[in-house]
Short mmCIF file of C-alpha atoms and ligand atoms in Angstrom, two decimals:
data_model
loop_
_atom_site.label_atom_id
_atom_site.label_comp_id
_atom_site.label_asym_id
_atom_site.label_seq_id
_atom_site.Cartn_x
_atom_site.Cartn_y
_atom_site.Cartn_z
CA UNK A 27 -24.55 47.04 5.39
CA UNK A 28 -21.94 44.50 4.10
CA UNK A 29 -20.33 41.81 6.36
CA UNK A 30 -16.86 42.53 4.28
CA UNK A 31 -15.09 40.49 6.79
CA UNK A 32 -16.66 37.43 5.74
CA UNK A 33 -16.98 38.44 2.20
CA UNK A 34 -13.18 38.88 1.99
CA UNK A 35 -12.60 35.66 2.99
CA UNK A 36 -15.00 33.25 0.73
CA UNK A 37 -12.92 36.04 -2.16
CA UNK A 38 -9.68 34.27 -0.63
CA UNK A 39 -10.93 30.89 -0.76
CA UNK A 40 -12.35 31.18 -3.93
CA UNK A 41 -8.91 32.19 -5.13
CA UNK A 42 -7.38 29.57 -3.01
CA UNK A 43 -9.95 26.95 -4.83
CA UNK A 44 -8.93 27.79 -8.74
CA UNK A 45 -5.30 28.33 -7.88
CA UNK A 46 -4.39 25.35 -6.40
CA UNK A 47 -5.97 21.46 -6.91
CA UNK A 48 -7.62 19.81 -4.40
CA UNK A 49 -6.62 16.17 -3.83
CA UNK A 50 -8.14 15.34 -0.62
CA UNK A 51 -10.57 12.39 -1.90
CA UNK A 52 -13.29 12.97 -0.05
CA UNK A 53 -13.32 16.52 -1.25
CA UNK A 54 -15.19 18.12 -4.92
CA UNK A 55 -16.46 21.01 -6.40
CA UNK A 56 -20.62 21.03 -6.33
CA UNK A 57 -22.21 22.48 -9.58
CA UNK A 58 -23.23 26.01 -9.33
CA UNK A 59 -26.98 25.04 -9.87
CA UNK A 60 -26.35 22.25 -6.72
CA UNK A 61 -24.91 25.61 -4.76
CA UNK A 62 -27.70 28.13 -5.88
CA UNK A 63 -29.89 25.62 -4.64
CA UNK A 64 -28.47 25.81 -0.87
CA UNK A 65 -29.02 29.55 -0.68
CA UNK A 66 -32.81 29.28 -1.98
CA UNK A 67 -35.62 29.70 -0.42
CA UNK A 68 -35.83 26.69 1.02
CA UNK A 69 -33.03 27.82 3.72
CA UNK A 70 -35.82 29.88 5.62
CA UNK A 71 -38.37 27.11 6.40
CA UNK A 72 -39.03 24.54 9.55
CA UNK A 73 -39.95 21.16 8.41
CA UNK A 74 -39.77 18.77 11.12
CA UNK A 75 -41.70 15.45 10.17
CA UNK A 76 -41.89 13.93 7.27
CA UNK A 77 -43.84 14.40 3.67
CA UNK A 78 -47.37 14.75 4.04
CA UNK A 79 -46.69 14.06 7.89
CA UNK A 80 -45.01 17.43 9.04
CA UNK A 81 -45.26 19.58 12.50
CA UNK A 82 -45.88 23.03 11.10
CA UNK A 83 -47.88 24.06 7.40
CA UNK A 84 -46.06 25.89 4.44
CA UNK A 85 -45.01 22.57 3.40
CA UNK A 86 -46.21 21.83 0.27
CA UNK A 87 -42.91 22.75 -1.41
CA UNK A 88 -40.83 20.92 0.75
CA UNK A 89 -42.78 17.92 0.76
CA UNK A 90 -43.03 17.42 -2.91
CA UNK A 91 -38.88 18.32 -2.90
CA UNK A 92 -38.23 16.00 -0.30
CA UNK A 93 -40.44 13.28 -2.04
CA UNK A 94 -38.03 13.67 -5.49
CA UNK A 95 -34.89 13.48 -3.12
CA UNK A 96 -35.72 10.34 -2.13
CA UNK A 97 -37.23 8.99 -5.62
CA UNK A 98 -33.84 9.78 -7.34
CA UNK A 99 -31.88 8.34 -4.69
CA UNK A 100 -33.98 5.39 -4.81
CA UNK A 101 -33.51 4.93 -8.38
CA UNK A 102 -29.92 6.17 -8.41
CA UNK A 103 -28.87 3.25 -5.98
CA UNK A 104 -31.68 0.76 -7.06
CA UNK A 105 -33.08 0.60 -3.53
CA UNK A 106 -36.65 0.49 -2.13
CA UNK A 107 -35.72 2.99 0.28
CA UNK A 108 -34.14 6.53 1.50
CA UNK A 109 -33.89 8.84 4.19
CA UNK A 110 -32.75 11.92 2.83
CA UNK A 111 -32.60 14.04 6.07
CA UNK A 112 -29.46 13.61 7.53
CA UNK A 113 -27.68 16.40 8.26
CA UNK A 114 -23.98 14.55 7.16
CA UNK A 115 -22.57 11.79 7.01
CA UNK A 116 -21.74 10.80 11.16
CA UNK A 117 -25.49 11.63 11.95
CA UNK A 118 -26.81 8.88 9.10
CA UNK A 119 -24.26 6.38 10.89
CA UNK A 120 -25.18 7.18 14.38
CA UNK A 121 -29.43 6.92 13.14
CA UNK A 122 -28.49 3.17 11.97
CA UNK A 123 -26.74 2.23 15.31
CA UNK A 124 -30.17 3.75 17.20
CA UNK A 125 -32.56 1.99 14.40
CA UNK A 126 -30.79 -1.36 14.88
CA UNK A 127 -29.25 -1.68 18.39
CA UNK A 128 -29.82 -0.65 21.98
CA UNK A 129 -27.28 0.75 24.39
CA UNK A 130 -24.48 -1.40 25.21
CA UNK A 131 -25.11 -3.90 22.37
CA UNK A 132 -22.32 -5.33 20.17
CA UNK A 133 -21.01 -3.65 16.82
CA UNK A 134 -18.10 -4.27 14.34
CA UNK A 135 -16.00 -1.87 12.37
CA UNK A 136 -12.96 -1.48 10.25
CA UNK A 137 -10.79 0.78 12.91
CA UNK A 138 -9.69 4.10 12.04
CA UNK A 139 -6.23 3.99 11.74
CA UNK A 140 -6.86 1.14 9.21
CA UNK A 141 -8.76 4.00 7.19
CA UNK A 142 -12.18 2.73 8.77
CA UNK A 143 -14.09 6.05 9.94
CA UNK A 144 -14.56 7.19 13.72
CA UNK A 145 -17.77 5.83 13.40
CA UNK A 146 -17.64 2.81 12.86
CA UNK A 147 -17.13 1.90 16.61
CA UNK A 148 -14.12 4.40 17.45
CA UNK A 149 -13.58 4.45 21.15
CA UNK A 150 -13.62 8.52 21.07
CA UNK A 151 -17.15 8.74 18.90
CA UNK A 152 -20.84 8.31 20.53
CA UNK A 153 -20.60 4.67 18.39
CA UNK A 154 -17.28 3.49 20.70
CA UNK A 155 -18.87 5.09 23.91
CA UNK A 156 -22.79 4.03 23.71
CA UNK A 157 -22.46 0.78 21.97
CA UNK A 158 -19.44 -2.18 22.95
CA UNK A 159 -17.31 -2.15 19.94
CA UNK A 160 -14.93 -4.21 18.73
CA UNK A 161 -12.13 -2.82 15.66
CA UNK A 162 -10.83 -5.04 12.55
CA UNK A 163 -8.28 -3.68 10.55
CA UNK A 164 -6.14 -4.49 7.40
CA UNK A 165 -3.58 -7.50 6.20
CA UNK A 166 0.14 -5.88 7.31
CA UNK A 167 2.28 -8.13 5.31
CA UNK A 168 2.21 -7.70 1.14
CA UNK A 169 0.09 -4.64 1.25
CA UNK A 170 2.42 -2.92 -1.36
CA UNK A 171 2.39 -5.41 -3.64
CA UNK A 172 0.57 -4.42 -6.61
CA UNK A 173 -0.55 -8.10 -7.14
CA UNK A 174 -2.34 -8.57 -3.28
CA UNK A 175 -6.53 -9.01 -4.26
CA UNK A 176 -7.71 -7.55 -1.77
CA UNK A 177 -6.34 -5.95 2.06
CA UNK A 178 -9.04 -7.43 4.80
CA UNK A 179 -8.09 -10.60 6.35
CA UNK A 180 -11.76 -12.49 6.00
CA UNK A 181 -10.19 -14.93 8.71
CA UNK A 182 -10.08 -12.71 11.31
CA UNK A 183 -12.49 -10.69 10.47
CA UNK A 184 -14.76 -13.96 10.47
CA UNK A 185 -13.46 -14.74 13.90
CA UNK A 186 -14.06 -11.39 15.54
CA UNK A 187 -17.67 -11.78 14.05
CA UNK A 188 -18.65 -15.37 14.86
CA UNK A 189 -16.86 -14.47 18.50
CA UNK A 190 -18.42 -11.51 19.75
CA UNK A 191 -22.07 -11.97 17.78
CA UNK A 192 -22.27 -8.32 17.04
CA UNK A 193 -25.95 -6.72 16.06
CA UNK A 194 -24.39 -4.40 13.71
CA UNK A 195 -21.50 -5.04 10.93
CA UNK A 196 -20.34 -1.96 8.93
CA UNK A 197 -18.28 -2.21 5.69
CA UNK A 198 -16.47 1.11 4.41
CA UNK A 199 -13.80 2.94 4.56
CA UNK A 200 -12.04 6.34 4.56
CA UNK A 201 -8.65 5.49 3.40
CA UNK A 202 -9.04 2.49 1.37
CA UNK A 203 -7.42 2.42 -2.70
CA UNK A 204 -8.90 -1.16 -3.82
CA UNK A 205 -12.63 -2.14 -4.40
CA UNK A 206 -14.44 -3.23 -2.38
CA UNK A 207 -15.64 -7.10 -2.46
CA UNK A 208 -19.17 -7.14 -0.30
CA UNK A 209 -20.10 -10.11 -1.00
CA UNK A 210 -17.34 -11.65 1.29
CA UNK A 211 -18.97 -9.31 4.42
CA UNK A 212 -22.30 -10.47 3.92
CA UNK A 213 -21.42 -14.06 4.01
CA UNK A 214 -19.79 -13.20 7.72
CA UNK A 215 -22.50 -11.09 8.41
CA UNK A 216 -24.72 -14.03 7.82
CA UNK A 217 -22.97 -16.25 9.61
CA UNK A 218 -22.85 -13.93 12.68
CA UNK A 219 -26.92 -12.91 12.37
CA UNK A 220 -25.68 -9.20 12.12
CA UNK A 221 -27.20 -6.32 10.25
CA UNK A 222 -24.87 -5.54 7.87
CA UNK A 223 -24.33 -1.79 6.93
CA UNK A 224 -22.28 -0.50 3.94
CA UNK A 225 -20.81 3.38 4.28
CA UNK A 226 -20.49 4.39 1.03
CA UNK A 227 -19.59 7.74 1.32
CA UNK A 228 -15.98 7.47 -0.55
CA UNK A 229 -17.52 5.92 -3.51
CA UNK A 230 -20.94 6.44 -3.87
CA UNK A 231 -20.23 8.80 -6.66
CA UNK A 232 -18.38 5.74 -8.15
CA UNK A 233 -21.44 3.07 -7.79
CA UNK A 234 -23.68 5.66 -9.37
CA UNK A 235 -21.81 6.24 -12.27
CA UNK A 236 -21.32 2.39 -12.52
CA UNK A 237 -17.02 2.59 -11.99
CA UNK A 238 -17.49 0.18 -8.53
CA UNK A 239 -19.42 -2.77 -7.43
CA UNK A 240 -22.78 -1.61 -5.54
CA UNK A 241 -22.84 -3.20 -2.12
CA UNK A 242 -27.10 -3.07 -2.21
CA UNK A 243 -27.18 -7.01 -3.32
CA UNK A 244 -25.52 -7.85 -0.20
CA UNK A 245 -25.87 -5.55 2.83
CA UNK A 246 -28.58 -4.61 4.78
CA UNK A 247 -28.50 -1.03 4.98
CA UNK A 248 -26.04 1.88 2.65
CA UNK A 249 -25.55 4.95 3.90
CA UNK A 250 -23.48 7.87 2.33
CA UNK A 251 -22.82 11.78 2.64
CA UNK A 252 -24.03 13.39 -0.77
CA UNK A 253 -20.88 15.39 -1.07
CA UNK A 254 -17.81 13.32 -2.36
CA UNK A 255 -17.72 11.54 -5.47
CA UNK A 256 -21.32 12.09 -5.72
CA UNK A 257 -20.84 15.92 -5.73
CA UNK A 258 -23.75 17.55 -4.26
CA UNK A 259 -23.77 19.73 -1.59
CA UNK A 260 -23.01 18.28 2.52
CA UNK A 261 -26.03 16.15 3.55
CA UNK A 262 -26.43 12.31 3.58
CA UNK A 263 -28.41 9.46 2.96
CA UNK A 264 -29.42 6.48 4.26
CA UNK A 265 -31.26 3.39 2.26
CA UNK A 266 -32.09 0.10 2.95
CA UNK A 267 -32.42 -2.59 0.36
CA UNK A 268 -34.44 -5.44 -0.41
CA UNK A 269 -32.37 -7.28 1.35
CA UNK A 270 -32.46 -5.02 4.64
CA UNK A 271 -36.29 -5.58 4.14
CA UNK A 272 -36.47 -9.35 3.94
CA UNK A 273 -34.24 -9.38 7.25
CA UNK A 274 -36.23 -6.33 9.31
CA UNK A 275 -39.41 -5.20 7.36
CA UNK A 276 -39.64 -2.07 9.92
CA UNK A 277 -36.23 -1.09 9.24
CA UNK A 278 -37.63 2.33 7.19
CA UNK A 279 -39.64 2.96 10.08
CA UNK A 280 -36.98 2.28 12.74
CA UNK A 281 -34.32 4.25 10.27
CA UNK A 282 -37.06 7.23 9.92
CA UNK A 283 -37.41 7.12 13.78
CA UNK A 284 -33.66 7.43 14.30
CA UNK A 285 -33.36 10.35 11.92
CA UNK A 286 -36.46 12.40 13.46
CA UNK A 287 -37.01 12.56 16.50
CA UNK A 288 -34.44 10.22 17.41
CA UNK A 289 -31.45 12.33 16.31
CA UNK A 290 -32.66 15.54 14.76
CA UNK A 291 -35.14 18.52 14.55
CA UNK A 292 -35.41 20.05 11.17
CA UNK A 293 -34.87 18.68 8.26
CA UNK A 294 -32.65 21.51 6.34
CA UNK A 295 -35.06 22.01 3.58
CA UNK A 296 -32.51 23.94 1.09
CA UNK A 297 -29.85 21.10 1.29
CA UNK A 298 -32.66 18.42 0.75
CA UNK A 299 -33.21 20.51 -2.16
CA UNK A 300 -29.72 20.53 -3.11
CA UNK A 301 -29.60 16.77 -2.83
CA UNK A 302 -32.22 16.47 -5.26
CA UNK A 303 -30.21 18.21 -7.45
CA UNK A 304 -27.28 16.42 -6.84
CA UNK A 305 -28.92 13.37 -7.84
CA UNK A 306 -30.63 14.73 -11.21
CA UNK A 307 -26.92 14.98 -11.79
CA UNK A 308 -25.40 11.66 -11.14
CA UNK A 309 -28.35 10.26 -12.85
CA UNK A 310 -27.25 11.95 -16.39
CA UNK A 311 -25.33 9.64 -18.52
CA UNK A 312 -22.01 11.67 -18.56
CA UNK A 313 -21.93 11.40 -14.75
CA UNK A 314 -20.96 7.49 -15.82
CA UNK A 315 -18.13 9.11 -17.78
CA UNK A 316 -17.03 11.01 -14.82
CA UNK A 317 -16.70 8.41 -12.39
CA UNK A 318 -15.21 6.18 -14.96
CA UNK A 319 -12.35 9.16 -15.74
CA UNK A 320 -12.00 9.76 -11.82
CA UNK A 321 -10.93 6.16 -11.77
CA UNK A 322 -8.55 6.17 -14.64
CA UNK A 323 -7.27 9.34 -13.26
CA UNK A 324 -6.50 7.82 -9.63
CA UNK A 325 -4.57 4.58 -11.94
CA UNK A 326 -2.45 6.49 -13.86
CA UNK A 327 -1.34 9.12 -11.01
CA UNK A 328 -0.38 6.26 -8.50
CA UNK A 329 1.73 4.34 -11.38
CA UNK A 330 2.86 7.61 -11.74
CA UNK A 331 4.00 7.98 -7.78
CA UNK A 332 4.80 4.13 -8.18
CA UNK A 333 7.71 4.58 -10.40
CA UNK A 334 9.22 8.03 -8.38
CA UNK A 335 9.67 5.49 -5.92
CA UNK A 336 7.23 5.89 -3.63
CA UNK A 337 5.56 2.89 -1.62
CA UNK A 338 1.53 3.20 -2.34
CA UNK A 339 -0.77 0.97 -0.38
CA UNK A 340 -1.95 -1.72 -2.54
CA UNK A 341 0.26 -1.27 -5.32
CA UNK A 342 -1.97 0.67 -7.38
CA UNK A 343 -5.81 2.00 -6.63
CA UNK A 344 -8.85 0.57 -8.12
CA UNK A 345 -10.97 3.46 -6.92
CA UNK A 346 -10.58 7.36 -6.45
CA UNK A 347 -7.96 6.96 -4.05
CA UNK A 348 -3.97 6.31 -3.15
CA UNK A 349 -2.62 5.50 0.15
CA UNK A 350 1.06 6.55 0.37
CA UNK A 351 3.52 5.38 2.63
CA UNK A 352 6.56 7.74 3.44
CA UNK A 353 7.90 6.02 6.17
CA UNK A 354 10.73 4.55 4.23
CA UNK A 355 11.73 7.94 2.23
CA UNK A 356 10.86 10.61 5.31
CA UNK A 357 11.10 8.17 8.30
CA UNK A 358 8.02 7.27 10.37
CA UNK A 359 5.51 10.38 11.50
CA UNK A 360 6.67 11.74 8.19
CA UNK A 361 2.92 12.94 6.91
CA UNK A 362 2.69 16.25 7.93
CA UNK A 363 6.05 17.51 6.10
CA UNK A 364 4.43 16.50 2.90
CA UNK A 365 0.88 17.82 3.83
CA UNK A 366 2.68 21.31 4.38
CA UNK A 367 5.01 21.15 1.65
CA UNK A 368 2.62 20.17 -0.92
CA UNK A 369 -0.09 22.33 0.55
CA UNK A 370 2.39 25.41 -0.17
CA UNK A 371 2.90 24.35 -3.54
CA UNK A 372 -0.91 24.09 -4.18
CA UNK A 373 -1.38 20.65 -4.25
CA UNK A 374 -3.74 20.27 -1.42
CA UNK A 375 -3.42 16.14 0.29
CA UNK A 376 -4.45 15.08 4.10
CA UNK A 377 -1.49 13.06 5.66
CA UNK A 378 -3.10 9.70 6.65
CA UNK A 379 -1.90 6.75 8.82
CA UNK A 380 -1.14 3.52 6.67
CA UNK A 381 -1.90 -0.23 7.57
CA UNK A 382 1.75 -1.05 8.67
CA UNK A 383 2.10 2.14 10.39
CA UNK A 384 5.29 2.58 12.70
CA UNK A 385 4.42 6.20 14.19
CA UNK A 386 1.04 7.53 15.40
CA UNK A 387 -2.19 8.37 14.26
CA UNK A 388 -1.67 12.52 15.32
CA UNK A 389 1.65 12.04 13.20
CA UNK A 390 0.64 9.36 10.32
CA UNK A 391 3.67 8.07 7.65
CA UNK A 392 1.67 8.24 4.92
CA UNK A 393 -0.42 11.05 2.62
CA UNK A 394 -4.05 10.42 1.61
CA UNK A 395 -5.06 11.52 -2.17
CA UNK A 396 -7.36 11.44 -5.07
CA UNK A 397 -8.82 12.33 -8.00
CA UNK A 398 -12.42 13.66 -7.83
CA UNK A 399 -12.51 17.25 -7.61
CA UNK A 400 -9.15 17.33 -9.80
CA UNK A 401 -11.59 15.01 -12.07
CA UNK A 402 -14.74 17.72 -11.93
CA UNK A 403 -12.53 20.40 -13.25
CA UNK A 404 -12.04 18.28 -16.40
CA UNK A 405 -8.24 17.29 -15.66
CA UNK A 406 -7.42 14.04 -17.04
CA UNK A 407 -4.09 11.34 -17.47
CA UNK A 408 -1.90 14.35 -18.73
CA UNK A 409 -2.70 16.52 -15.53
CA UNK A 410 -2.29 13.31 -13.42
CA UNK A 411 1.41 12.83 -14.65
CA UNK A 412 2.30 16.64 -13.90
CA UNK A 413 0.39 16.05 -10.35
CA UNK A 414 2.57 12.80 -9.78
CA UNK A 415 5.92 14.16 -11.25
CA UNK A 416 5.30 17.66 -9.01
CA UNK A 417 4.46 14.97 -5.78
CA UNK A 418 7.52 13.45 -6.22
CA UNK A 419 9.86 16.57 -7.03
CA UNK A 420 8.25 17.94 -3.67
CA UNK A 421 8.86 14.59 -1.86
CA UNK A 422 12.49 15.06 -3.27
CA UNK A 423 12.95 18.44 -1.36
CA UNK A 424 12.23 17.10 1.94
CA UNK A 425 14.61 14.29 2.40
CA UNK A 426 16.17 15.74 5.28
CA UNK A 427 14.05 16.56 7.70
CA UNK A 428 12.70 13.95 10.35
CA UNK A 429 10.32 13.76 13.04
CA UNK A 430 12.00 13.87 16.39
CA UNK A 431 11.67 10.77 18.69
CA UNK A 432 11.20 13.11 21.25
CA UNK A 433 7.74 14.29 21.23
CA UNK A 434 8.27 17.63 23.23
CA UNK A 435 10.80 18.47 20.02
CA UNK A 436 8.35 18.16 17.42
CA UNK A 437 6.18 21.37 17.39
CA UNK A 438 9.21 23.45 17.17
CA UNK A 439 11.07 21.24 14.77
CA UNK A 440 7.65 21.49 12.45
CA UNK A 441 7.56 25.36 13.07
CA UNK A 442 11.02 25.66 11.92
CA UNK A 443 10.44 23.28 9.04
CA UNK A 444 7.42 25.35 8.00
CA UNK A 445 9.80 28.75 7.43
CA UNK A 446 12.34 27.14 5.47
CA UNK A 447 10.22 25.39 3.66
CA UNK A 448 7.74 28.88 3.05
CA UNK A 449 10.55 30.09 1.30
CA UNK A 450 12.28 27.59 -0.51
CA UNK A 451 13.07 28.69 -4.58
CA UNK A 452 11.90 25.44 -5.70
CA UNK A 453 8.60 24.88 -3.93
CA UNK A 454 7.58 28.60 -4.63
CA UNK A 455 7.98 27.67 -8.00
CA UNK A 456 6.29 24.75 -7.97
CA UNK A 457 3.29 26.21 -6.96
CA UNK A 458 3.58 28.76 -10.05
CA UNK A 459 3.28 25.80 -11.90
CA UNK A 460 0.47 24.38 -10.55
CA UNK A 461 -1.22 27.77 -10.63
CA UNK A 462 -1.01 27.72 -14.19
CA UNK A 463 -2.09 24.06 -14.50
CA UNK A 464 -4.86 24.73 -12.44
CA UNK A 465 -6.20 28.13 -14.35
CA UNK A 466 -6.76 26.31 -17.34
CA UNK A 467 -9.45 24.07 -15.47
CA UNK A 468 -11.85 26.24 -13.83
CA UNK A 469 -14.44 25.05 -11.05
CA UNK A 470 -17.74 25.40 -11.47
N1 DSN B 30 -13.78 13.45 6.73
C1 DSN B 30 -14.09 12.41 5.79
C2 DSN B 30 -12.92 12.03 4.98
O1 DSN B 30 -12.08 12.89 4.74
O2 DSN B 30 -12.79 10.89 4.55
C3 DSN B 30 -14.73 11.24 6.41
O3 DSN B 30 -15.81 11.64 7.16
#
């Protein structure tokens, strides 16, 4: 008996995957091998434990693929050591705060709406709640300037630290287009006696394949999720360096604690094995030309949306990622038309708030977007001008509309919005355009 329900719809998103091109940046397409993997064998087994140190028996195979995980991620990231177990990415960040702080204690993090992640101390996540948390966010004045170095205010960020003495520091970001410059953390860090953890997730893919600075001289602990740049399948990882080991020696142990039986049962065995996949991969040499090409790609397509006019968060982007601001061509809360607009044409973005932003963070100004999965298919500077050009065309249609002040107007203003804008001549063929872009560049 066939589930056809279900089977109909992974058909639909496979079409909607190869018809359309994904620019959310924390999005990408796994290799086929990397999603054979997840429906091996290794989906039907209980592993709780560790290798050579598990609950149940049967684990020979899991021990020995758990074992390689962590070797490749130790060599990937030049790091003594990994926990490969995390289910994702908020689970690894929540097993640091319970390796390196008790209840109620002190933490820092970039906020949210400054394209930190929830968290990093967000007053809605377990990390705001459990632990007393206290939010630094990004410069406001010349952030559009393609000459600014860098968009943290070390000042302030210094003060917050050397003020409120927090245990635990975390650097990374969600919404971020410029590298990242650790060693400027670490030196607050130090100052403050913090731990100082880097969330790599956005870029670990890049630090692999040697297109951004590795934060593992410098911080304490690095955790990522395998599935953005670095293209494996959902999971995480968290490491701690040399460093991390001088400062704590039982950090691995506290870290392993955290993950099991602090946080989880089960490891799942099949995306461990995944992982280990995943990190054969990035450990090839053309994964170096990949991240390198992502980069390029993200360059060119933001001097692309640059010279249409539009305002892009640090001038330029240095990494897989561009930070638009629309609040001076669509007025303030303006995200969402683009998100929908775009998303009808097939280019698929994530509206975003932006470091000056004048609306909300339910109805950002600005669009998140980037270049990895658009980067996996093989697309490359030509694609990213006809992605830029059909941005801007798209941006173009939707001059008129604006988000009413009145926030008991805007759901049916939006819902209005969305049925002109389902059948509008130009965006319908748009999207035949991009269809035929996007053909030529299958996923794997
Ligand atoms: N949801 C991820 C992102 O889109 O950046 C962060 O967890």
């Amino acid at each position: 008996m066939k589930d056809t329900k279900v089977l109909e719809l992974i058909k639909k998103e496979e079409k909607r995957q190869k018809e359309g091109i994904e620019l959310i940046p924390s999005e990408n397409y796994a290799s086929s091998e990397v999603r054979n993997v997840l429906s091996s064998y290794f989906v039907n087994k209980y592993s709780e434990g560790y290798p050579k140190k598990r609950y149940y028996g049967g684990n020979e195979n899991v021990d020995d693929v758990e074992i390689i995980a962590q070797e490749r991620a130790k060599k990937l990231f030049k790091v003594p050591y990994a926990n490969v177990q995390p289910y994702s990415g908020s689970p690894a960040n929540l097993a640091v705060y319970l390796a390196t702080c008790k209840p109620g204690d002190t933490i820092m993090g970039q906020a949210l709406v400054a394209g930190g992640h929830l968290t990093h101390g967000h007053f809605v996540s377990a990390t705001g709640i459990f632990y007393k948390s206290f939010q630094y966010g990004l410069k406001t004045e010349g952030i559009y300037d393609k000459d600014v170095a860098d968009l943290f205010d070390y000042k302030e960020i210094r003060k917050l630290a050397l003020e409120h003495k927090p245990k635990l520091i975390w650097v990374g970001a969600t919404a971020y287009p410029l590298k990242f410059h650790y060693e400027k953390f670490a030196e607050i860090a130090g100052e403050a006696g913090a731990y100082l953890a880097s969330d790599i997730a956005h870029v670990s893919g890049l630090i692999a394949g040697g297109a951004h600075p590795s934060p593992v001289p410098y911080v304490h602990i690095v955790t990522t999720t395998t599935h953005k740049t670095l293209r494996g399948p959902r999971g995480a990882l968290i490491m701690v360096t040399e460093k991390g080991l001088k400062k704590d020696s039982e950090l691995p142990d506290k870290i392993n604690k955290a993950v099991f039986p602090g946080l989880q049962g089960g490891p799942h065995d099949n995306q461990t094995a995944a992982i280990a996949v995943a990190l054969f991969e990035a450990i090839q040499p053309n994964f170096k030309r990949y991240a390198a090409q992502i980069v390029k790609n993200s360059e060119v397509l933001a001097k692309i949306l640059v010279s249409g006019g539009l305002l892009v968060v640090g001038g330029r982007s240095e990494n897989h990622l561009i930070l638009v601001s629309l609040a001076k061509v669509l007025g303030p809360g303006s995200g969402i038309f683009a998100q929908k607009a775009l998303d009808l044409a097939g280019l698929t973005l994530n509206k975003n708030t932006v470091p000056d932003e004048p609306a909300s963070p339910f109805y950002p100004s600005g669009v998140r977007l980037g270049t990895p999965a658009a980067t996996t298919r093989g697309m490359k500077e030509k694609e990213m001008k006809f992605i830029g050009e059909t941005i801007i065309k798209v941006i173009d249609l939707l001059k008129k509309y604006r988000l009413p002040a009145k926030k008991e107007e805007r759901a049916a203003y939006i819902k209005r919005f969305e049925e002109e804008i389902k059948v509008n001549k130009e965006i319908l063929r748009l999207k035949q355009e991009v269809k035929k872009v996007a053909l030529r560049f299958p996923i794997p």
